[in-house]
XYZ file of C-alpha atoms in Angstrom:
741
model
C 29.059 -26.870 8.278
C 26.396 -27.013 4.978
C 25.933 -24.810 2.715
C 22.776 -26.010 0.771
C 23.523 -24.019 -2.461
C 25.823 -20.848 -4.377
C 23.475 -18.845 -1.937
C 24.858 -18.692 1.208
C 22.892 -18.437 3.884
C 24.973 -19.175 7.227
C 22.209 -19.218 9.332
C 19.155 -20.734 8.466
C 21.918 -23.428 7.807
C 22.378 -22.754 10.953
C 18.892 -24.000 11.997
C 18.516 -26.572 10.065
C 21.747 -28.602 11.347
C 20.370 -28.111 15.140
C 16.501 -28.289 14.334
C 13.310 -30.076 11.126
C 13.809 -29.203 7.713
C 10.411 -29.218 5.015
C 10.297 -30.231 2.208
C 6.203 -30.217 1.492
C 5.511 -26.436 2.376
C 3.446 -24.785 -0.008
C 1.701 -21.770 -0.422
C -0.766 -20.286 -1.996
C 1.617 -18.739 -5.120
C 1.124 -15.019 -4.488
C 1.899 -12.312 -1.704
C -1.147 -11.116 0.407
C -2.989 -14.691 -0.949
C -0.298 -16.623 0.852
C 0.585 -14.053 4.086
C -3.860 -14.230 4.452
C -3.565 -17.448 5.124
C -0.769 -18.250 7.103
C -2.279 -15.624 9.453
C -6.004 -17.194 9.852
C -5.162 -20.386 8.746
C -7.562 -20.499 6.426
C -7.730 -20.462 2.717
C -7.260 -17.436 0.838
C -10.183 -16.475 -0.945
C -12.300 -17.603 1.980
C -10.815 -14.171 4.214
C -10.543 -11.789 0.949
C -7.657 -12.759 -0.520
C -7.719 -14.404 -3.863
C -5.632 -11.891 -5.080
C -2.741 -9.167 -4.912
C -4.345 -6.146 -2.378
C -3.689 -3.870 -4.864
C -6.819 -5.255 -6.621
C -9.669 -5.418 -5.002
C -12.278 -7.089 -6.983
C -16.062 -6.650 -6.295
C -17.160 -10.057 -5.044
C -16.335 -12.047 -0.756
C -13.323 -14.073 -2.385
C -11.185 -11.015 -3.780
C -12.585 -8.326 -2.179
C -9.194 -7.726 -0.050
C -11.502 -7.308 2.999
C -10.997 -9.855 6.177
C -14.059 -10.911 7.795
C -14.808 -11.026 11.169
C -15.687 -14.607 11.626
C -12.094 -15.380 10.660
C -9.790 -14.220 13.664
C -6.279 -14.412 12.469
C -4.283 -16.204 14.458
C -1.743 -13.459 16.746
C -4.996 -12.175 17.464
C -5.865 -14.871 19.025
C -2.765 -14.922 20.751
C -2.652 -12.044 22.254
C -5.860 -12.216 23.240
C -4.666 -14.607 25.641
C -1.216 -12.633 27.046
C 0.755 -13.153 24.321
C 2.698 -9.861 23.566
C 3.024 -9.148 19.974
C 4.600 -7.393 17.215
C 5.056 -7.418 12.674
C 8.253 -5.604 11.338
C 9.118 -5.666 7.619
C 6.163 -6.650 4.728
C 2.701 -5.943 5.140
C 0.869 -6.850 1.930
C -3.110 -7.137 3.789
C -3.961 -3.311 3.853
C -6.005 -2.928 0.652
C -4.099 -0.073 -1.486
C -7.246 2.620 -1.056
C -6.791 2.477 2.871
C -3.534 2.939 3.482
C -3.895 7.099 4.433
C -4.681 8.959 7.492
C -8.157 7.914 7.515
C -7.839 4.591 7.581
C -10.317 2.007 8.127
C -7.493 0.938 10.827
C -9.001 -2.512 11.623
C -7.526 -4.023 8.379
C -4.020 -2.257 9.063
C -1.566 -4.614 11.800
C -3.235 -3.497 14.292
C -6.508 -4.592 13.670
C -5.584 -8.162 12.576
C -4.085 -8.271 16.571
C -0.347 -7.450 16.677
C 0.745 -4.698 19.845
C 3.145 -2.807 17.336
C 3.915 -2.131 13.677
C 7.147 -1.072 11.875
C 7.518 -1.616 8.029
C 5.706 -1.503 4.554
C 1.431 -1.589 3.573
C 1.978 -2.842 -0.141
C 3.409 -5.206 -1.335
C 7.515 -3.992 -1.555
C 9.285 -1.473 -0.694
C 12.294 -0.348 -1.802
C 15.390 -0.248 0.034
C 17.329 2.946 -0.436
C 14.301 5.495 0.051
C 11.117 3.143 1.845
C 8.335 4.524 2.942
C 7.281 3.232 6.876
C 4.753 3.225 8.966
C 4.478 2.677 12.605
C 0.812 1.416 13.990
C -1.633 4.287 12.271
C 1.009 6.853 11.058
C 3.497 6.999 8.097
C 6.362 7.581 10.051
C 8.210 8.847 7.474
C 10.803 7.677 3.446
C 14.478 7.005 4.636
C 17.240 7.114 2.501
C 17.106 9.406 -0.906
C 19.853 10.515 -3.007
C 21.616 12.863 -0.267
C 22.085 9.580 3.038
C 23.259 6.728 0.400
C 23.796 4.314 4.286
C 20.287 3.285 4.061
C 19.318 0.036 3.860
C 16.061 -0.928 4.158
C 16.658 -5.209 5.888
C 19.774 -3.492 8.398
C 16.288 -1.529 9.932
C 14.146 -3.642 10.086
C 16.707 -6.172 11.348
C 17.312 -3.495 14.667
C 13.081 -2.150 14.674
C 12.924 -5.811 15.467
C 15.636 -6.270 17.866
C 14.365 -2.965 19.932
C 11.180 -4.331 19.735
C 12.484 -7.213 22.331
C 14.339 -5.330 24.318
C 11.934 -3.092 25.269
C 9.042 -6.596 26.205
C 11.545 -7.703 27.617
C 12.012 -4.360 29.674
C 8.026 -4.866 30.870
C 7.762 -7.949 31.716
C 10.081 -10.801 31.914
C 8.188 -13.519 31.545
C 5.289 -12.333 29.719
C 5.454 -14.413 25.903
C 5.788 -13.184 22.949
C 4.849 -13.776 18.818
C 6.854 -12.065 16.518
C 6.150 -11.657 13.029
C 9.106 -10.901 10.552
C 8.685 -9.753 7.029
C 11.884 -8.807 5.427
C 10.887 -7.979 1.716
C 13.623 -10.148 -0.032
C 13.350 -12.165 -2.297
C 10.559 -9.405 -3.452
C 11.685 -7.464 -5.272
C 12.760 -4.237 -7.081
C 16.216 -6.314 -6.038
C 18.246 -3.880 -4.050
C 21.740 -4.629 -2.154
C 25.150 -2.627 -1.500
C 28.051 -3.785 -4.265
C 29.648 -5.319 -1.629
C 26.981 -7.896 -1.059
C 27.967 -8.590 -4.858
C 30.565 -8.924 -5.097
C 31.228 -12.874 -3.711
C 29.474 -13.867 -6.362
C 31.551 -12.750 -9.308
C 31.170 -14.708 -12.133
C 29.539 -17.152 -10.070
C 26.658 -18.009 -12.293
C 28.703 -16.968 -15.739
C 27.408 -20.241 -16.927
C 23.360 -19.588 -17.078
C 20.712 -21.237 -15.840
C 20.643 -24.380 -17.385
C 24.458 -26.209 -15.601
C 22.917 -23.513 -12.368
C 19.825 -26.314 -12.470
C 22.138 -29.346 -13.198
C 24.280 -28.231 -10.266
C 21.190 -27.221 -8.135
C 19.321 -31.649 -8.389
C 22.165 -32.690 -8.064
C 23.344 -31.362 -4.699
C 19.579 -31.321 -3.831
C 19.732 -35.869 -3.919
C 23.677 -35.229 -2.354
C 22.258 -33.478 0.867
C 18.514 -35.820 0.735
C 16.443 -32.603 0.776
C 15.019 -34.949 -3.091
C 14.251 -38.154 -2.553
C 15.780 -40.445 -5.129
C 14.812 -41.440 -8.358
C 13.192 -38.179 -8.739
C 13.486 -35.889 -12.157
C 14.820 -32.634 -12.579
C 11.358 -31.689 -14.855
C 12.653 -30.279 -18.869
C 13.913 -26.705 -19.832
C 10.138 -25.212 -21.384
C 10.455 -24.103 -24.654
C 9.173 -20.789 -22.610
C 12.761 -20.365 -21.620
C 15.356 -19.775 -23.794
C 19.116 -22.426 -24.195
C 21.762 -20.357 -22.709
C 23.886 -21.223 -24.675
C 21.554 -19.583 -27.705
C 21.950 -15.728 -25.541
C 24.797 -13.611 -27.491
C 27.429 -11.881 -25.541
C 25.661 -8.622 -24.571
C 22.453 -10.991 -23.048
C 24.855 -13.401 -21.467
C 27.037 -10.613 -19.874
C 23.229 -9.955 -18.249
C 21.683 -12.202 -17.252
C 24.557 -13.203 -15.599
C 24.914 -9.619 -12.949
C 21.137 -10.465 -13.420
C 21.512 -13.433 -10.654
C 24.539 -11.830 -8.733
C 23.135 -9.121 -7.438
C 20.014 -11.218 -6.790
C 22.102 -14.047 -5.573
C 23.928 -10.572 -3.175
C 20.031 -9.284 -2.241
C 19.054 -12.930 -0.601
C 22.558 -13.549 1.741
C 22.163 -9.662 3.120
C 17.876 -11.311 4.273
C 19.515 -13.991 5.277
C 22.380 -12.585 7.807
C 19.622 -10.116 9.516
C 17.803 -13.193 10.199
C 20.836 -13.347 11.942
C 21.709 -10.773 14.061
C 18.187 -11.452 14.947
C 18.026 -15.082 16.735
C 21.910 -14.280 17.626
C 20.288 -11.280 19.733
C 16.658 -14.040 20.835
C 20.174 -16.362 21.948
C 22.076 -13.134 23.825
C 18.980 -12.674 25.982
C 18.690 -17.114 26.509
C 15.532 -17.200 24.811
C 16.010 -18.819 22.026
C 16.090 -22.431 23.788
C 12.404 -21.610 23.800
C 11.958 -19.820 21.278
C 9.490 -21.662 17.917
C 11.463 -20.469 15.245
C 9.478 -21.021 11.882
C 12.011 -19.969 9.077
C 10.199 -19.820 5.342
C 12.713 -19.247 2.539
C 11.356 -17.405 -0.773
C 8.590 -15.626 -3.408
C 5.820 -18.007 -3.396
C 8.003 -20.118 -5.661
C 10.394 -17.217 -7.453
C 9.179 -14.751 -8.821
C 8.432 -15.265 -12.329
C 7.520 -10.974 -13.170
C 11.279 -9.897 -13.851
C 9.660 -11.439 -17.882
C 11.951 -13.110 -20.141
C 14.642 -9.906 -20.147
C 15.278 -9.758 -16.058
C 14.219 -5.789 -15.658
C 16.362 -2.995 -14.884
C 12.187 -1.669 -13.569
C 9.800 -4.337 -13.049
C 6.469 -2.773 -13.106
C 7.244 -2.017 -16.438
C 5.817 -5.402 -16.472
C 2.788 -5.209 -14.642
C 2.174 -2.410 -16.998
C 2.362 -4.335 -19.892
C 4.787 -2.549 -21.569
C 7.037 -5.681 -23.752
C 10.855 -5.319 -23.470
C 13.632 -6.933 -25.547
C 16.903 -7.660 -24.428
C 18.613 -4.733 -26.724
C 15.714 -2.474 -24.968
C 16.964 -3.181 -21.587
C 20.351 -2.744 -22.094
C 19.473 0.770 -23.373
C 17.970 1.273 -20.644
C 20.224 0.296 -17.978
C 22.885 2.098 -20.006
C 21.140 5.249 -19.186
C 21.343 4.568 -16.346
C 25.000 4.206 -15.373
C 25.466 1.015 -17.408
C 25.894 -2.947 -15.283
C 26.999 -1.524 -11.992
C 23.829 0.261 -11.905
C 22.008 -2.926 -11.995
C 20.964 -3.237 -8.062
C 22.126 0.466 -6.464
C 19.260 2.691 -6.180
C 19.378 4.343 -10.123
C 17.567 1.160 -10.445
C 14.440 -1.448 -9.554
C 15.375 -4.254 -10.321
C 14.043 -7.933 -11.297
C 15.457 -11.295 -12.126
C 15.132 -12.968 -15.489
C 11.441 -15.125 -15.201
C 14.208 -18.407 -16.463
C 17.080 -18.059 -13.504
C 13.669 -17.673 -10.745
C 12.340 -21.799 -13.728
C 16.669 -22.157 -11.537
C 15.715 -21.191 -8.569
C 12.690 -23.367 -8.392
C 14.478 -26.186 -9.550
C 13.118 -29.149 -9.863
C 10.231 -27.909 -10.119
C 8.449 -26.634 -13.555
C 7.133 -23.010 -13.357
C 7.003 -20.505 -10.617
C 5.155 -17.116 -9.038
C 1.458 -17.301 -10.148
C 1.254 -20.798 -11.530
C -0.598 -22.063 -8.576
C -1.428 -25.169 -10.402
C 2.193 -26.958 -10.308
C 5.270 -26.462 -7.342
C 7.637 -23.691 -8.972
C 4.742 -21.510 -8.110
C 3.853 -22.742 -4.739
C 6.918 -25.352 -3.318
C 8.979 -23.349 -0.985
C 11.847 -24.472 2.251
C 10.593 -24.580 4.984
C 12.636 -24.815 8.864
C 11.494 -25.277 12.127
C 14.111 -24.809 15.148
C 12.902 -25.376 18.804
C 15.475 -26.969 20.871
C 13.640 -26.936 23.809
C 10.687 -28.733 22.602
C 11.973 -30.751 19.837
C 14.652 -32.486 19.017
C 16.095 -32.713 15.903
C 19.571 -32.665 14.428
C 19.097 -31.248 10.552
C 16.194 -34.140 10.184
C 13.731 -33.678 6.772
C 10.237 -33.630 6.924
C 8.295 -34.868 3.482
C 4.383 -34.495 5.501
C 2.501 -31.958 2.864
C 2.397 -28.721 5.176
C 0.999 -26.117 3.501
C 0.943 -22.346 5.205
C -2.591 -22.134 6.208
C -0.768 -24.706 8.910
C 1.641 -22.370 10.666
C -1.907 -20.714 12.882
C -3.004 -23.741 14.420
C 0.899 -25.342 14.379
C 1.592 -22.404 17.173
C -1.595 -21.909 19.121
C -1.620 -25.905 19.613
C 1.993 -25.484 20.970
C 1.430 -22.574 22.481
C -1.551 -24.737 23.668
C -4.412 -22.631 22.940
C -7.293 -23.757 21.378
C -9.255 -21.949 18.675
C -12.289 -19.395 20.597
C -15.234 -20.590 19.137
C -16.266 -16.582 18.289
C -14.500 -13.563 19.080
C -15.629 -10.359 20.112
C -19.313 -12.173 19.891
C -19.242 -13.774 16.366
C -18.572 -17.778 15.432
C -15.309 -17.917 14.475
C -15.712 -20.453 11.014
C -12.517 -22.801 11.349
C -9.818 -23.663 10.778
C -8.658 -24.733 7.741
C -5.058 -25.581 7.997
C -3.669 -28.741 10.396
C -1.059 -28.571 13.196
C 1.826 -30.139 12.075
C 3.655 -30.672 15.520
C 2.354 -33.745 15.279
C 5.001 -34.420 12.435
C 8.400 -33.072 15.057
C 9.170 -36.318 16.166
C 8.711 -38.796 13.192
C 9.629 -38.075 9.555
C 7.540 -41.578 8.898
C 3.607 -39.980 10.720
C 0.912 -40.401 8.348
C 0.370 -37.244 6.869
C -2.863 -35.251 8.297
C -3.478 -32.286 5.845
C -4.955 -34.640 3.251
C -6.421 -32.092 1.041
C -6.191 -29.155 -0.759
C -7.018 -27.237 -3.086
C -5.240 -23.718 -4.825
C -5.613 -21.179 -7.937
C -4.142 -18.299 -8.485
C -5.547 -15.851 -11.572
C -7.166 -18.935 -13.029
C -4.038 -21.258 -12.625
C -5.562 -24.281 -10.505
C -4.743 -27.270 -8.578
C -6.426 -29.832 -5.929
C -4.700 -32.305 -4.076
C -5.682 -34.988 -2.291
C -3.513 -38.068 -0.374
C -0.830 -38.040 -3.299
C -2.815 -37.390 -6.406
C -2.642 -33.716 -7.527
C -4.222 -32.679 -10.463
C -2.863 -29.523 -12.157
C -4.677 -27.267 -14.712
C -2.655 -23.744 -15.990
C -4.127 -20.490 -17.345
C -2.359 -20.388 -21.022
C -0.810 -17.726 -20.093
C 2.885 -17.563 -18.460
C 3.750 -15.361 -15.447
C 5.335 -12.328 -16.936
C 2.386 -11.561 -19.218
C 0.448 -8.975 -19.482
C -0.445 -7.242 -21.692
C -3.298 -5.838 -22.773
C -3.599 -7.968 -26.370
C -3.166 -11.027 -23.659
C -4.904 -9.632 -19.950
C -8.117 -9.181 -23.258
C -8.343 -13.485 -23.683
C -9.727 -14.510 -20.557
C -12.529 -11.009 -20.594
C -15.879 -12.460 -19.501
C -17.371 -13.999 -22.153
C -14.243 -14.606 -24.724
C -12.431 -17.243 -21.976
C -14.575 -20.394 -21.003
C -12.107 -22.833 -18.418
C -14.073 -25.633 -18.834
C -12.134 -25.814 -22.368
C -8.830 -25.682 -19.385
C -7.385 -29.102 -19.908
C -5.468 -31.279 -16.649
C -2.058 -33.155 -15.729
C -1.972 -35.404 -13.057
C 0.546 -36.519 -11.207
C 0.980 -39.053 -8.125
C 3.819 -37.083 -5.948
C 4.957 -40.169 -3.071
C 6.192 -41.234 -6.158
C 7.404 -38.357 -8.424
C 8.573 -35.779 -5.835
C 9.153 -32.979 -8.998
C 5.690 -33.388 -11.461
C 7.961 -35.022 -14.360
C 5.684 -37.151 -14.880
C 2.073 -35.892 -15.768
C -0.217 -39.943 -15.442
C -3.493 -38.113 -16.756
C -4.281 -40.197 -19.255
C -4.022 -43.863 -17.232
C -6.143 -41.681 -14.503
C -8.669 -39.861 -16.930
C -11.287 -40.990 -13.389
C -8.876 -39.661 -11.039
C -8.571 -36.813 -12.868
C -12.271 -36.253 -13.020
C -12.231 -36.800 -9.069
C -9.710 -34.272 -8.427
C -11.342 -31.718 -10.829
C -14.877 -31.493 -9.549
C -13.796 -32.124 -6.292
C -12.076 -28.557 -7.822
C -14.632 -26.288 -8.375
C -16.760 -28.293 -5.060
C -13.909 -26.056 -2.729
C -13.571 -23.050 -5.206
C -17.526 -22.229 -4.372
C -17.273 -23.443 -0.657
C -14.081 -21.376 -0.063
C -14.932 -18.295 -2.561
C -12.537 -18.654 -4.657
C -15.803 -18.309 -7.791
C -15.895 -16.451 -10.191
C -13.280 -18.525 -11.903
C -10.360 -15.752 -12.784
C -11.930 -13.171 -10.372
C -8.532 -12.781 -9.247
C -8.597 -11.044 -13.269
C -11.385 -8.438 -12.192
C -9.934 -4.822 -12.066
C -7.467 -6.221 -15.627
C -11.418 -6.796 -17.046
C -12.138 -3.121 -15.258
C -14.780 -4.854 -13.118
C -13.935 -3.070 -9.545
C -15.473 -2.246 -6.404
C -17.963 1.017 -7.453
C -15.953 3.917 -8.373
C -15.353 7.523 -5.984
C -17.690 9.864 -7.686
C -15.434 12.722 -5.912
C -13.476 14.159 -8.268
C -11.505 17.107 -6.551
C -8.802 16.130 -3.960
C -6.930 19.530 -2.095
C -3.514 19.480 -0.531
C -3.518 22.882 2.652
C 0.458 23.696 2.769
C 2.787 21.544 2.956
C 2.571 19.403 5.496
C 0.836 16.418 3.755
C 3.908 14.571 2.553
C 4.087 11.047 1.546
C 0.424 10.287 0.166
C -0.186 7.094 -1.120
C -0.800 5.479 -3.985
C -3.589 4.203 -3.539
C -5.572 7.276 -1.495
C -4.154 9.630 -4.958
C -6.367 10.835 -7.530
C -6.725 8.840 -10.172
C -4.913 10.397 -12.973
C -4.015 7.134 -14.264
C -5.646 7.347 -17.943
C -7.306 9.754 -17.665
C -7.144 14.212 -17.898
C -6.720 16.258 -15.046
C -5.333 19.673 -14.201
C -3.346 20.359 -10.632
C -3.691 24.443 -9.109
C -1.208 26.013 -6.804
C -1.832 28.585 -5.418
C 1.176 30.562 -4.149
C 3.289 32.843 -2.769
C 6.884 33.345 -4.647
C 9.052 36.126 -2.575
C 11.827 36.026 -4.585
C 12.842 35.877 -8.656
C 15.158 32.827 -6.835
C 12.431 30.646 -5.641
C 12.607 27.620 -5.958
C 11.834 23.642 -5.350
C 9.287 21.158 -6.064
C 5.742 22.051 -6.280
C 4.470 18.337 -6.170
C 5.904 15.267 -6.957
C 4.694 12.212 -6.710
C 7.605 8.901 -7.279
C 10.460 8.555 -9.163
C 12.998 8.545 -12.166
C 11.729 4.870 -12.214
C 8.046 6.211 -13.383
C 6.726 9.579 -11.245
C 5.961 12.788 -12.166
C 6.635 15.927 -10.564
C 5.663 19.872 -10.991
C 9.073 23.150 -9.878
C 10.750 25.119 -10.439
C 14.205 25.663 -11.412
C 16.681 28.987 -12.291
C 13.825 30.635 -12.286
C 11.209 28.632 -14.430
C 8.716 26.362 -14.094
C 9.021 22.888 -15.432
C 6.934 19.543 -15.143
C 9.201 16.067 -15.318
C 6.969 12.653 -16.862
C 8.632 9.416 -16.377
C 7.107 6.418 -18.270
C 8.669 3.846 -16.640
C 12.042 4.993 -16.387
C 11.507 4.164 -20.480
C 11.326 7.731 -21.847
C 11.311 11.127 -20.123
C 8.961 13.554 -21.239
C 10.204 17.235 -19.949
C 7.944 20.250 -20.109
C 9.871 24.395 -19.250
C 7.987 27.450 -19.502
C 9.185 30.152 -21.778
C 9.484 32.791 -19.050
C 10.358 33.474 -15.289
C 7.703 33.081 -12.753
C 6.258 36.186 -11.096
C 6.989 36.574 -8.072
C 4.349 37.280 -5.261
C 0.598 35.773 -5.274
C 0.373 33.268 -8.261
C -1.696 30.357 -9.975
C -0.011 28.076 -11.010
C -1.726 25.118 -13.210
C -0.518 22.610 -14.598
C -3.010 20.847 -17.459
C -2.743 17.545 -18.685
C -5.268 16.891 -21.602
C -5.672 12.713 -21.938
C -5.972 12.336 -26.257
C -8.411 9.593 -25.837
C -10.010 7.323 -23.326
C -7.157 4.370 -23.435
C -5.599 2.671 -21.252
C -2.079 5.479 -21.436
C -3.094 7.972 -23.467
C -1.117 10.172 -25.373
C -1.726 13.984 -23.786
C -1.660 17.545 -24.908
C 0.025 18.864 -21.614
C -0.175 22.914 -20.947
C 2.088 25.409 -18.286
C 0.036 28.352 -17.191
C 0.524 31.226 -14.005
C -2.411 33.863 -13.779
C -4.328 31.953 -16.831
C -1.512 33.476 -18.857
C -0.126 29.923 -21.087
C 3.495 30.229 -20.389
C 4.759 26.296 -21.890
C 3.697 22.749 -22.997
C 4.220 19.623 -25.517
C 3.827 16.085 -24.840
C 3.325 13.177 -23.890
C 3.524 10.783 -26.322
C 2.825 7.679 -23.731
C 1.377 7.761 -20.077
C 1.710 4.729 -17.329
C -1.775 3.113 -17.549
C -0.954 1.073 -13.740
C 1.053 1.791 -11.285
C 3.966 3.945 -10.750
C 5.428 2.994 -7.884
C 4.712 -0.412 -5.820
C 6.175 1.745 -2.618
C 6.707 5.238 -3.051
C 3.677 8.059 -3.011
C 2.973 12.098 -3.285
C 4.518 14.755 -1.731
C 3.551 18.882 -1.527
C 6.397 21.072 -1.477
C 9.281 18.490 -1.273
C 10.162 15.268 -2.947
C 10.953 12.342 -0.746
C 12.957 9.038 -1.365
C 14.930 9.097 -4.923
C 12.779 12.473 -6.885
C 11.852 12.215 -10.189
C 14.321 14.965 -12.474
C 18.172 13.624 -11.065
C 19.210 17.249 -12.276
C 17.931 18.504 -8.726
C 18.815 15.259 -6.896
C 21.824 17.057 -5.407
C 19.846 19.344 -3.694
C 17.096 16.393 -2.258
C 14.460 16.767 -0.957
C 14.456 20.733 -2.935
C 11.639 22.219 -0.617
C 9.927 24.431 -2.493
C 11.508 27.566 -0.866
C 7.906 30.084 -1.286
C 4.553 29.428 0.133
C 2.235 27.514 -0.757
C -1.152 27.632 0.442
C -2.769 25.272 -0.605
C -2.908 22.628 -3.962
C -6.201 21.356 -6.149
C -6.590 17.983 -8.196
C -8.897 17.590 -10.100
C -9.780 14.773 -12.314
C -11.744 14.271 -15.544
C -12.521 11.521 -17.924
C -11.446 12.339 -21.865
C -14.807 10.795 -24.003
C -17.147 8.979 -22.647
C -16.522 5.075 -20.788
C -18.395 2.301 -20.456
C -20.787 1.882 -17.518
C -18.373 -1.018 -15.613
C -21.592 -2.364 -14.095
C -22.793 -4.349 -17.020
C -19.676 -6.678 -16.340
C -20.362 -6.355 -12.744
C -23.650 -9.144 -13.992
C -22.451 -10.744 -17.507
C -19.470 -11.702 -14.879
C -21.443 -12.792 -11.400
C -22.452 -16.209 -12.833
C -20.026 -16.736 -16.016
C -17.479 -19.430 -15.250
C -19.081 -20.161 -11.646
C -20.583 -23.439 -13.256
C -20.665 -25.559 -10.230
C -22.137 -22.434 -8.153
C -25.882 -24.209 -8.828
C -25.380 -27.358 -8.841
C-alpha cells in the first residue's frame, strides 16, 4: 500500500489505488462558499454565499440566502427518486435562522435532503457537540461527565444507520449521502490514542516537513516533473529561528492535527467498509475530497489553544499561548476537551506544499487546491491513475447528474432555473489526456482574487495575512479608505508552473490586463460586487438590526439556544432578570449559562451564594460572588452588566442584586467582541456540554434545584451608536468599478 504522507490515511489510499486521483480540484477557499458551490453547481456569490453563514451582508452575493432559481443538485436527485441525506457539517444556514422558528427552507431539508443529522454551524466541538436532527436540536452530547463521546464516531454510526434504514424500506432505491465530517476544521480535538503514533514525527519542523512532502509528491507522480517548491514567505518564521519551548509547542500542535485527520480517515473507512459489506460499493460513486479549503491559517503564527481568539482579533504571543496552555493542564491538554485548538499557520502552509498561502487566500493555489479521489469500480476502469484537468467544486453536481443520467431541470417549483456554472468531469474518467472542459473560473474571498482561463492564472491578494483580524488591520479596508484598483496582479501559466512559483506579470502585461478585466466581468455577472462585500459585517454594514430589546425564556425546558438567535449582548449593556422560587437554603445550580470556559458566561448558585463567571476566551476569567446568601421563597435575581462605552470589547461594571438590593459585583476590563463559541449555545436552568466554570464540572450539567419561572434578558446600547445606513449607501457604489461600464 502506498502511504502518501506521514499521516496514515488507509481509506484514501485504498480508494485512490482502485480509482482516480485528481490534482486539479479547486475550492472557493472558505467554508460556506465552497459548500454552496458544491451543492448547487453554481458559483458561490451567485447563490448568496460570498462569505460564511455567520457573517451575512446587505448585498445579494453575500446574503446567506439561496436564490430559488438555483436549486441544489440533491433536490434534483430527490425529485427523481433518490433518497438523500446529509450527515455532519452543514454551514449553510445563517446563524439568525438556526432556531426552532426557522425558516426551515434554509436548513438542509430545504436544500433537497430527506434527512439531516449533524451540526448547522461552521464547526463543532468533537466532545460536546450540539446536534440537530432535521428541524430540531436533538441534544448536546458529551461534557465533563461523559468523556467517551466522540463526534466523528457518532457521525459514522448515524450514516450507517441511515443506510440500513433505506435498505430496510427499499432494496433498490438509489441514494445520495453527503457525508461531511468536521475534520480537518478546528477545533482539533482527538483522543490521545490517535495522537500517540505521531509523537516526535514533526520535531524537525515545517521547513523539513515541506521538503520531505515535496520529494514524496514527485516520487508518487502527484506533481509533475519540473515543479518548483515555492519559497517560504517572510510572514512565516524559519523553524531554526524558534526557541526550544516554541518548537515543543508547535510540534505538539502538528501531532494532534495528524491524529485528528487519521481518525477522520478511519471513520470514512468504517462507512466505506459497510457499503462494501452491503454489496453496494461497486455501484457507488465515491467522491472523497480532503482538506479545509487548503489548510487553514486561522490558528495564527503561534497556533491557538483557543482558536476563536483569532476571530475575536485577540493577538497572542507564543509566550502568552504557553501561559494559557499551562493554566489548562500543559501541552498534554492540547487536543483534549479542555482545549479548542488550532495549529500554527506555518504548519498549514507546510500542509499546502508545494503552494503558497492557504485558506481564505482565493488568489493562490494554497487556498484553493484540494486532493480529490473518485472511486467507482462499476463505472471507472482505473488503477491509481492521476487526472490533472482543471476541476472545481461546482463541477461535483453536474458530474453526479451526468453519471445518473438526470438532466438539469429548466424549472423547479415553476421557477426558471439559472444554468449551472460547473461542468461534468465524467469526460476525464476514461482518459488523462482528455481536453479540459472547465476552462474558465473566477475566485474571490475577502478581497483575494483569482482568474483562471486556459491555463493562465491571474492572482491579486489583499495586503492582509489570513490570520490577522485585529481591528487596526480591518479598518485599513473600510469603505472610503481602501481602493481595490491599487492592488497589483501576479500572473502564472499553470501547464508549465504547477506550483505558481514564477510570476510572469511583467513579461505579459497584456495577459494581466485581459484576465483582470475578465475578473470584473465575472464578478458582476456572479454578484461578487461590491468588492470586499465579504467584509461587510466587520464594517458595521449588516442587514437591518432587529428592534427587539427583550427576550423572555419560560421555565427550564429551553436548552441549546444557538449563538445566532441569542440576545445580542456583545458590545452592549444588558440585564438578566430571573424570577425563581428557592425552596431551601441549600438550593444550588445553574440559572443561565452560555458556551464554556474558553469563552462564555454563567449565572449560578453554589454554596448558597449567587455567582457570575465570565470567560474572556480563556485568556482572562472574571468571577463575581454575592456578599450574602440568597433568601428562600420567591426571589427576583438580577445580573446587570453596564458597558463603559459604545466600543468593541468594552470594559464593564457588573452588579448582582436580589429583590432590588445589591449584593455583589465588580469589574470586567475586557469582554468578547465577536463571538464566544462557534457551536454551543445558551442553556436555561443547566449548563450542557463543556461548562463555563470548572468549579461545578464534576456536577455537570449542574441543574438548578429550585424552580425558575421566567428569565428576561434586556439589551441596551451603551451611549450613542453611529447610523449604519450611512455606510450602506457609501459602499453600495464604492468598489463596483465596472457595474456601469
